[in-house]
Amino acid sequence: MTAIERVIRTQRVLGAAALAQALGWAIASALLIVAAMSFASLLWPELRGYESSGALAAAMVGVLVATGLLWRSRHFASRGRVALWIEERIPALHYSLVTAMEHSSSPFARGMEAEVERQNVGKVTIRSLRRTTYPALGAVVIAGLLLYVSPSAAFGRGGLFSKLGGPRSGSVVPAGSRLERLEVRVTPPAYTGERATTLDDPASVRALAGSRVVIEGRGSSDGITSSMPGSIQDVRDTDDGWSVSLTMPARPSALTLKDREHERIIVLDPSADNPPKVALTSPLRDSTLRSPQLVVQLNANANDDIGLRGAYFEYLITTGSGEIFNARTINTPVVSFVGARSGSITATLDLGSLKLNQGDVVSIRAIAQDGNTLTGPGLATSDTRTFRIARADEYDSVSVDAAGPLPVDTAAMSQRVLIAMTEKLVKEMKRIPRAELVRRSGQIGDLEDKIRKRVEEILYQIEGGEEGEEAAGGPPPDPSQAEEHANEEVQHVQNPDLFEAFNALWAAVRSLQIAEPDSALPPMRVALKALDRARLANRLYLRGIPPKVIVDVSRVRMSGKEKGTASVRTPRSATDSVRLDLEKRFNEAVELIASKPADAIRAFTLMQVEAIPVSAQVATALGEAIDAFRKGRDATLPLLRARRALSGDPSGSSGLPAWSGAW
């Protein structure tokens, strides 16, 4: 073989090696990018929607890498460059190969050919190519393994590259159960600001109530059903298999998945968004001032389990006395916390700027709200601090015990509150549904009817006297005719103010019960004025409360007889029926483990759903036991913890009990 033939053969080997090297590094780069996107989808689940874009990016990177390597190897197209490459690897040639190629007609060509023939050019070429080709093949293997173990099905074997092999594999119904190796993606509500999480084949799912839960499985959706107590979820086909989407309920529930004769139950364990907490740290106590001249520094701390929306101070200024008073409310600007879990607010209140008079009361409290947009926002109020401006007559030296208000005064006070509630309802009539209007109007009507009955009792007490007391001892009237007899008797009452209030209250009750609050306001105001006139009638007020003699001690002293006392009986505690039922079902499920393991797992799963609101320890232990059963591990320890949580700690005694028998 001549020198030129050896160069041509080496040139072909180098070209094939350069092509294989470029292809290997290109494939390794593309697989590495896909694997990186698969792992990144754990932190950013939204990447799963860019499957096609990821494939295109990986292909472009592979083409660029291959093009760059081939361009770098372009010099092997020249035979002279190949000859020089061989001379570099075999210094013993002393440029005989290059000289023999360039001067083939030289008289020394035969000697140079002989020198080239003595060297093993092919062996040296293969040895040199191993150093560059093997790393490329190793990179392909490593990138392929990374893609094989990638967690996301969107970019893994069942996602991106399964489409290159033909039809979608999910169209074929597998012989086994399609309820294994499930992937559950939980997306919290947007107001929480938390990221979505992915669970691999879980037995239970704990998430915030209102979260979006997506369960994905492999295979076709044909024959798969999904249901919860009171509802049925749709099972849809996806690019990678089937999926079920649902909203995390407010109460613990069991999601039942069925695939032909196979069944699987997933426990849905919701966690509630608790309302925020707020504490007023300054001022520390209530105060009474001689004059409204004080600057108060206000401080409050608020916290929430998820995130605060804002907080502010509220001032309620009450002016007046007795049942005649006015109130106004002032709110400070809302301090925004932008989702922080804790925060504090401060403000300065100058009582002199509120234009307070004697007897006025300023009530201060802090109000915080969270960012719950599903069931909220949740509100929290702090304890109230009160600043009262003293009256001049409060410094009198005579101290008299105040008597309690008469029943008419209480009725008048409640009537004012009901009028305010009715006026608010009339303003909101056009914005609320009919059912809400009927409900709220009926509630006000029930309260108004209680005032009417109380006024009726007062009328009987005033006008009935002893005859009323004697009549009360007779047989009770028929309930169906009691109201009619009551109205007839009230008509004979000689107190005009109370009689007018009674009739007006009766008209207001009728209008409120038929959801016509606007028609009820005029008689309600008439009743209030009549009650005020009755309250301001001439009365005799005492300078104090006379003492009430309960027992005449001097008369009964030393007159009793000792008859002994009975032993005190300890009341028995109420039986926890739910816990006893769970303990009974737990024992029955344990008996099924050996003979019917599938039924035992199903029984433990349903028990876990019912145990969540009863005992968190029992629910946690049952969840660990179910997970151990499904993964083929020993479930003895979690079952023992569940039994201990249900039955309580064992009790023991220091020795044998005393002998109670007799010969």
Tab-separated table of C-alpha atoms in Angstrom, residues 121-445:
chain	number	residue	atom	x	y	z
A	121	VAL	CA	-0.550	4.182	10.837
A	122	GLY	CA	-3.994	2.584	11.387
A	123	LYS	CA	-3.299	1.618	14.992
A	124	VAL	CA	-2.060	5.095	15.841
A	125	THR	CA	-5.151	6.620	14.184
A	126	ILE	CA	-7.613	4.466	16.166
A	127	ARG	CA	-5.776	5.183	19.431
A	128	SER	CA	-5.995	8.939	18.827
A	129	LEU	CA	-9.664	8.866	17.893
A	130	ARG	CA	-10.640	7.067	21.112
A	131	ARG	CA	-9.709	10.138	23.162
A	132	THR	CA	-12.253	12.303	21.331
A	133	THR	CA	-15.010	9.854	20.392
A	134	TYR	CA	-15.532	8.053	23.722
A	135	PRO	CA	-16.355	11.282	25.689
A	136	ALA	CA	-19.090	12.091	23.162
A	137	LEU	CA	-20.628	8.624	23.542
A	138	GLY	CA	-20.390	8.912	27.346
A	139	ALA	CA	-22.159	12.261	27.271
A	140	VAL	CA	-25.012	10.713	25.269
A	141	VAL	CA	-25.402	7.915	27.833
A	142	ILE	CA	-25.351	10.310	30.827
A	143	ALA	CA	-27.871	12.708	29.266
A	144	GLY	CA	-30.130	9.773	28.393
A	145	LEU	CA	-30.029	8.515	31.991
A	146	LEU	CA	-30.871	11.969	33.320
A	147	LEU	CA	-33.867	12.134	31.013
A	148	TYR	CA	-34.890	8.621	32.016
A	149	VAL	CA	-35.069	9.510	35.722
A	150	SER	CA	-36.619	12.952	35.143
A	151	PRO	CA	-39.731	13.481	37.336
A	152	SER	CA	-42.001	15.238	34.881
A	153	ALA	CA	-44.060	13.204	32.445
A	154	ALA	CA	-44.374	16.190	30.122
A	155	PHE	CA	-40.661	16.046	29.133
A	156	GLY	CA	-39.828	12.449	30.100
A	157	ARG	CA	-40.185	9.161	28.277
A	158	GLY	CA	-43.982	9.348	28.305
A	159	GLY	CA	-44.134	12.899	27.083
A	160	LEU	CA	-41.825	14.550	24.560
A	161	PHE	CA	-40.064	11.598	22.900
A	162	SER	CA	-42.967	9.182	22.994
A	163	LYS	CA	-44.463	11.176	20.121
A	164	LEU	CA	-41.475	10.358	17.929
A	165	GLY	CA	-42.288	6.663	18.085
A	166	GLY	CA	-45.783	6.705	16.650
A	167	PRO	CA	-49.271	6.892	18.146
A	168	ARG	CA	-49.815	7.974	21.739
A	169	SER	CA	-49.309	5.159	24.182
A	170	GLY	CA	-52.221	6.323	26.309
A	171	SER	CA	-54.679	5.179	23.659
A	172	VAL	CA	-54.060	1.572	24.589
A	173	VAL	CA	-55.815	0.298	27.709
A	174	PRO	CA	-53.257	-1.493	29.900
A	175	ALA	CA	-53.996	-4.925	31.287
A	176	GLY	CA	-53.353	-3.877	34.918
A	177	SER	CA	-54.767	-1.063	37.008
A	178	ARG	CA	-54.416	2.482	35.728
A	179	LEU	CA	-54.814	3.840	39.263
A	180	GLU	CA	-51.187	3.301	40.258
A	181	ARG	CA	-48.266	5.736	39.997
A	182	LEU	CA	-50.559	8.758	40.008
A	183	GLU	CA	-49.282	12.305	39.994
A	184	VAL	CA	-51.227	14.957	41.941
A	185	ARG	CA	-50.630	18.654	41.301
A	186	VAL	CA	-51.998	21.078	43.905
A	187	THR	CA	-52.358	24.758	42.987
A	188	PRO	CA	-53.209	27.002	45.989
A	189	PRO	CA	-55.589	29.962	45.518
A	190	ALA	CA	-54.039	32.955	43.805
A	191	TYR	CA	-54.366	35.240	46.841
A	192	THR	CA	-51.952	33.060	48.860
A	193	GLY	CA	-49.028	33.741	46.486
A	194	GLU	CA	-47.771	30.177	47.028
A	195	ARG	CA	-46.395	27.947	44.273
A	196	ALA	CA	-47.998	24.783	42.998
A	197	THR	CA	-46.698	21.492	44.386
A	198	THR	CA	-46.583	18.008	42.878
A	199	LEU	CA	-47.140	14.793	44.855
A	200	ASP	CA	-46.069	11.390	43.536
A	201	ASP	CA	-48.651	8.645	44.100
A	202	PRO	CA	-50.041	9.991	47.430
A	203	ALA	CA	-52.576	8.239	49.654
A	204	SER	CA	-53.915	11.567	50.961
A	205	VAL	CA	-53.754	15.175	49.806
A	206	ARG	CA	-53.641	18.034	52.311
A	207	ALA	CA	-54.155	21.510	50.897
A	208	LEU	CA	-55.875	24.794	51.580
A	209	ALA	CA	-59.628	24.750	51.044
A	210	GLY	CA	-60.387	26.111	47.567
A	211	SER	CA	-57.114	24.875	46.038
A	212	ARG	CA	-57.120	23.337	42.568
A	213	VAL	CA	-56.255	19.621	42.627
A	214	VAL	CA	-55.368	17.828	39.363
A	215	ILE	CA	-54.838	14.051	39.436
A	216	GLU	CA	-53.037	12.568	36.422
A	217	GLY	CA	-52.590	8.915	35.488
A	218	ARG	CA	-51.345	6.806	32.621
A	219	GLY	CA	-53.394	5.123	29.940
A	220	SER	CA	-56.735	5.944	28.393
A	221	SER	CA	-59.652	7.386	30.329
A	222	ASP	CA	-62.054	4.732	29.010
A	223	GLY	CA	-63.668	2.902	31.908
A	224	ILE	CA	-62.286	5.205	34.643
A	225	THR	CA	-64.771	6.945	36.958
A	226	SER	CA	-64.215	9.492	39.708
A	227	SER	CA	-66.708	10.398	42.425
A	228	MET	CA	-67.046	12.134	45.782
A	229	PRO	CA	-69.972	12.079	48.227
A	230	GLY	CA	-72.667	14.034	46.455
A	231	SER	CA	-70.781	14.750	43.206
A	232	ILE	CA	-69.156	13.077	40.194
A	233	GLN	CA	-66.008	14.427	38.519
A	234	ASP	CA	-65.266	14.236	34.805
A	235	VAL	CA	-62.291	12.136	33.682
A	236	ARG	CA	-60.589	13.613	30.608
A	237	ASP	CA	-57.939	12.414	28.181
A	238	THR	CA	-54.628	14.262	28.056
A	239	ASP	CA	-51.491	13.960	25.950
A	240	ASP	CA	-49.912	11.706	28.579
A	241	GLY	CA	-52.945	9.738	29.799
A	242	TRP	CA	-56.002	10.841	31.808
A	243	SER	CA	-56.664	13.479	34.444
A	244	VAL	CA	-59.292	14.556	36.997
A	245	SER	CA	-59.639	18.186	38.141
A	246	LEU	CA	-61.473	19.239	41.287
A	247	THR	CA	-61.568	21.932	43.961
A	248	MET	CA	-60.464	21.065	47.479
A	249	PRO	CA	-63.677	20.914	49.535
A	250	ALA	CA	-64.180	22.686	52.846
A	251	ARG	CA	-64.604	19.429	54.796
A	252	PRO	CA	-62.592	16.175	54.725
A	253	SER	CA	-63.788	13.908	51.956
A	254	ALA	CA	-62.868	10.751	50.068
A	255	LEU	CA	-62.251	10.749	46.304
A	256	THR	CA	-63.075	7.311	44.873
A	257	LEU	CA	-61.387	6.303	41.594
A	258	LYS	CA	-62.516	3.133	39.818
A	259	ASP	CA	-60.915	1.325	36.881
A	260	ARG	CA	-63.081	-1.672	36.025
A	261	GLU	CA	-62.715	-3.980	39.028
A	262	HIS	CA	-59.894	-1.879	40.531
A	263	GLU	CA	-60.637	0.820	43.105
A	264	ARG	CA	-58.570	3.453	44.861
A	265	ILE	CA	-59.569	6.027	47.472
A	266	ILE	CA	-57.625	9.267	47.970
A	267	VAL	CA	-58.245	11.210	51.171
A	268	LEU	CA	-58.804	14.954	50.695
A	269	ASP	CA	-57.717	16.732	53.879
A	270	PRO	CA	-58.505	20.479	53.620
A	271	SER	CA	-56.966	23.119	55.861
A	272	ALA	CA	-58.952	26.276	56.568
A	273	ASP	CA	-57.711	29.823	56.138
A	274	ASN	CA	-57.990	31.139	59.685
A	275	PRO	CA	-58.988	34.778	60.230
A	276	PRO	CA	-56.217	37.158	61.285
A	277	LYS	CA	-55.432	38.148	64.858
A	278	VAL	CA	-54.906	41.697	66.053
A	279	ALA	CA	-53.962	43.018	69.494
A	280	LEU	CA	-54.126	46.639	70.661
A	281	THR	CA	-50.913	47.167	72.648
A	282	SER	CA	-51.317	50.893	73.348
A	283	PRO	CA	-53.181	52.361	75.214
A	284	LEU	CA	-53.210	49.671	77.907
A	285	ARG	CA	-56.374	50.636	79.839
A	286	ASP	CA	-59.556	52.710	79.801
A	287	SER	CA	-59.526	56.250	81.180
A	288	THR	CA	-61.912	58.959	82.382
A	289	LEU	CA	-60.837	62.563	81.687
A	290	ARG	CA	-62.020	65.869	83.186
A	291	SER	CA	-61.435	67.645	79.870
A	292	PRO	CA	-60.901	66.379	76.312
A	293	GLN	CA	-57.257	67.418	76.196
A	294	LEU	CA	-55.048	64.368	75.559
A	295	VAL	CA	-52.858	63.009	72.764
A	296	VAL	CA	-53.045	59.208	72.630
A	297	GLN	CA	-50.406	57.067	70.941
A	298	LEU	CA	-51.988	53.984	69.331
A	299	ASN	CA	-50.113	50.762	68.523
A	300	ALA	CA	-51.427	47.405	67.331
A	301	ASN	CA	-49.884	44.149	66.109
A	302	ALA	CA	-51.562	41.852	63.580
A	303	ASN	CA	-50.682	38.417	62.198
A	304	ASP	CA	-52.223	35.821	59.904
A	305	ASP	CA	-51.466	32.234	58.920
A	306	ILE	CA	-51.251	33.075	55.181
A	307	GLY	CA	-51.056	36.809	54.607
A	308	LEU	CA	-52.466	40.116	55.794
A	309	ARG	CA	-54.194	42.541	53.489
A	310	GLY	CA	-54.387	45.609	55.706
A	311	ALA	CA	-55.279	47.056	59.106
A	312	TYR	CA	-56.606	50.324	60.510
A	313	PHE	CA	-57.943	51.961	63.682
A	314	GLU	CA	-61.625	52.692	64.278
A	315	TYR	CA	-62.907	55.474	66.576
A	316	LEU	CA	-66.535	55.349	67.774
A	317	ILE	CA	-67.617	58.650	69.338
A	318	THR	CA	-70.859	58.422	71.349
A	319	THR	CA	-72.640	61.626	72.390
A	320	GLY	CA	-75.677	61.828	74.674
A	321	SER	CA	-77.074	59.977	77.674
A	322	GLY	CA	-79.701	57.423	78.497
A	323	GLU	CA	-81.496	56.142	75.440
A	324	ILE	CA	-81.078	59.347	73.438
A	325	PHE	CA	-77.642	59.391	71.915
A	326	ASN	CA	-75.804	59.866	68.643
A	327	ALA	CA	-72.781	57.980	67.373
A	328	ARG	CA	-70.245	58.621	64.634
A	329	THR	CA	-67.384	56.488	63.386
A	330	ILE	CA	-63.968	57.585	62.122
A	331	ASN	CA	-61.528	55.195	60.405
A	332	THR	CA	-57.838	55.851	59.942
A	333	PRO	CA	-56.241	55.185	56.527
A	334	VAL	CA	-55.716	51.481	55.841
A	335	VAL	CA	-52.122	50.297	56.207
A	336	SER	CA	-51.372	47.698	53.512
A	337	PHE	CA	-49.187	44.695	54.356
A	338	VAL	CA	-49.025	43.238	50.791
A	339	GLY	CA	-49.428	39.638	51.917
A	340	ALA	CA	-47.029	39.725	54.887
A	341	ARG	CA	-47.862	37.314	57.686
A	342	SER	CA	-47.316	39.859	60.453
A	343	GLY	CA	-47.194	43.607	60.806
A	344	SER	CA	-47.875	46.541	63.089
A	345	ILE	CA	-49.698	49.836	62.737
A	346	THR	CA	-49.351	53.079	64.659
A	347	ALA	CA	-51.387	56.272	64.857
A	348	THR	CA	-51.726	59.393	66.982
A	349	LEU	CA	-55.156	60.500	68.222
A	350	ASP	CA	-55.686	64.051	69.495
A	351	LEU	CA	-58.893	64.026	71.550
A	352	GLY	CA	-59.051	67.805	71.337
A	353	SER	CA	-59.650	67.595	67.566
A	354	LEU	CA	-62.806	65.494	68.027
A	355	LYS	CA	-64.800	68.369	69.624
A	356	LEU	CA	-65.922	66.317	72.610
A	357	ASN	CA	-68.320	67.489	75.326
A	358	GLN	CA	-69.110	66.321	78.830
A	359	GLY	CA	-70.335	62.722	78.913
A	360	ASP	CA	-68.963	61.837	75.480
A	361	VAL	CA	-67.260	58.463	75.080
A	362	VAL	CA	-64.531	57.558	72.557
A	363	SER	CA	-64.099	53.830	71.880
A	364	ILE	CA	-60.920	52.776	70.060
A	365	ARG	CA	-60.157	49.424	68.474
A	366	ALA	CA	-57.896	47.992	65.758
A	367	ILE	CA	-59.301	46.060	62.789
A	368	ALA	CA	-57.278	43.755	60.502
A	369	GLN	CA	-58.278	41.815	57.406
A	370	ASP	CA	-56.559	39.091	55.413
A	371	GLY	CA	-56.375	38.584	51.650
A	372	ASN	CA	-58.877	35.726	51.433
A	373	THR	CA	-60.889	36.286	48.247
A	374	LEU	CA	-62.751	32.950	48.356
A	375	THR	CA	-64.610	32.980	51.684
A	376	GLY	CA	-63.490	36.311	53.114
A	377	PRO	CA	-61.847	38.567	53.670
A	378	GLY	CA	-61.483	37.427	57.258
A	379	LEU	CA	-61.788	40.257	59.781
A	380	ALA	CA	-60.360	40.517	63.275
A	381	THR	CA	-61.012	43.154	65.909
A	382	SER	CA	-58.990	43.920	68.997
A	383	ASP	CA	-60.134	44.707	72.517
A	384	THR	CA	-61.718	48.140	72.867
A	385	ARG	CA	-60.136	50.970	74.823
A	386	THR	CA	-62.518	53.677	76.060
A	387	PHE	CA	-61.897	57.347	76.917
A	388	ARG	CA	-64.822	59.069	78.645
A	389	ILE	CA	-65.214	62.770	79.385
A	390	ALA	CA	-66.638	63.124	82.900
A	391	ARG	CA	-69.742	65.217	83.634
A	392	ALA	CA	-69.746	68.028	86.177
A	393	ASP	CA	-72.480	66.388	88.295
A	394	GLU	CA	-70.419	63.227	88.702
A	395	TYR	CA	-68.406	64.893	91.474
A	396	ASP	CA	-71.438	65.129	93.840
A	397	SER	CA	-70.724	63.864	97.362
A	398	VAL	CA	-73.967	61.838	97.544
A	399	SER	CA	-73.581	58.321	96.202
A	400	VAL	CA	-76.775	56.467	95.343
A	401	ASP	CA	-77.090	52.966	93.916
A	402	ALA	CA	-78.660	53.191	90.498
A	403	ALA	CA	-81.861	51.277	89.899
A	404	GLY	CA	-82.179	49.052	86.855
A	405	PRO	CA	-84.223	50.261	83.890
A	406	LEU	CA	-87.887	49.382	83.654
A	407	PRO	CA	-88.994	46.939	80.948
A	408	VAL	CA	-90.364	49.788	78.831
A	409	ASP	CA	-86.910	51.407	78.752
A	410	THR	CA	-85.367	48.184	77.497
A	411	ALA	CA	-88.024	47.838	74.820
A	412	ALA	CA	-87.430	51.409	73.643
A	413	MET	CA	-83.712	50.791	73.379
A	414	SER	CA	-84.235	47.636	71.322
A	415	GLN	CA	-86.756	49.403	69.120
A	416	ARG	CA	-84.133	51.991	68.131
A	417	VAL	CA	-81.716	49.225	67.162
A	418	LEU	CA	-84.360	47.461	65.071
A	419	ILE	CA	-85.240	50.686	63.277
A	420	ALA	CA	-81.573	51.151	62.378
A	421	MET	CA	-81.378	47.550	61.113
A	422	THR	CA	-84.549	48.021	59.036
A	423	GLU	CA	-83.289	51.271	57.490
A	424	LYS	CA	-80.056	49.530	56.498
A	425	LEU	CA	-82.031	46.668	54.950
A	426	VAL	CA	-84.205	49.104	52.955
A	427	LYS	CA	-81.055	50.714	51.485
A	428	GLU	CA	-79.720	47.297	50.416
A	429	MET	CA	-83.006	45.895	49.032
A	430	LYS	CA	-82.093	46.448	45.389
A	431	ARG	CA	-78.613	44.913	45.704
A	432	ILE	CA	-79.345	41.667	47.578
A	433	PRO	CA	-81.194	38.552	46.348
A	434	ARG	CA	-84.833	37.960	47.221
A	435	ALA	CA	-83.995	35.008	49.481
A	436	GLU	CA	-81.551	37.105	51.512
A	437	LEU	CA	-84.157	39.895	51.825
A	438	VAL	CA	-86.784	37.439	53.126
A	439	ARG	CA	-84.340	35.930	55.611
A	440	ARG	CA	-83.128	39.223	57.084
A	441	SER	CA	-86.599	40.774	57.152
A	442	GLY	CA	-87.937	37.696	58.952
A	443	GLN	CA	-85.198	37.913	61.568
A	444	ILE	CA	-86.015	41.566	62.286
A	445	GLY	CA	-89.706	40.647	62.387
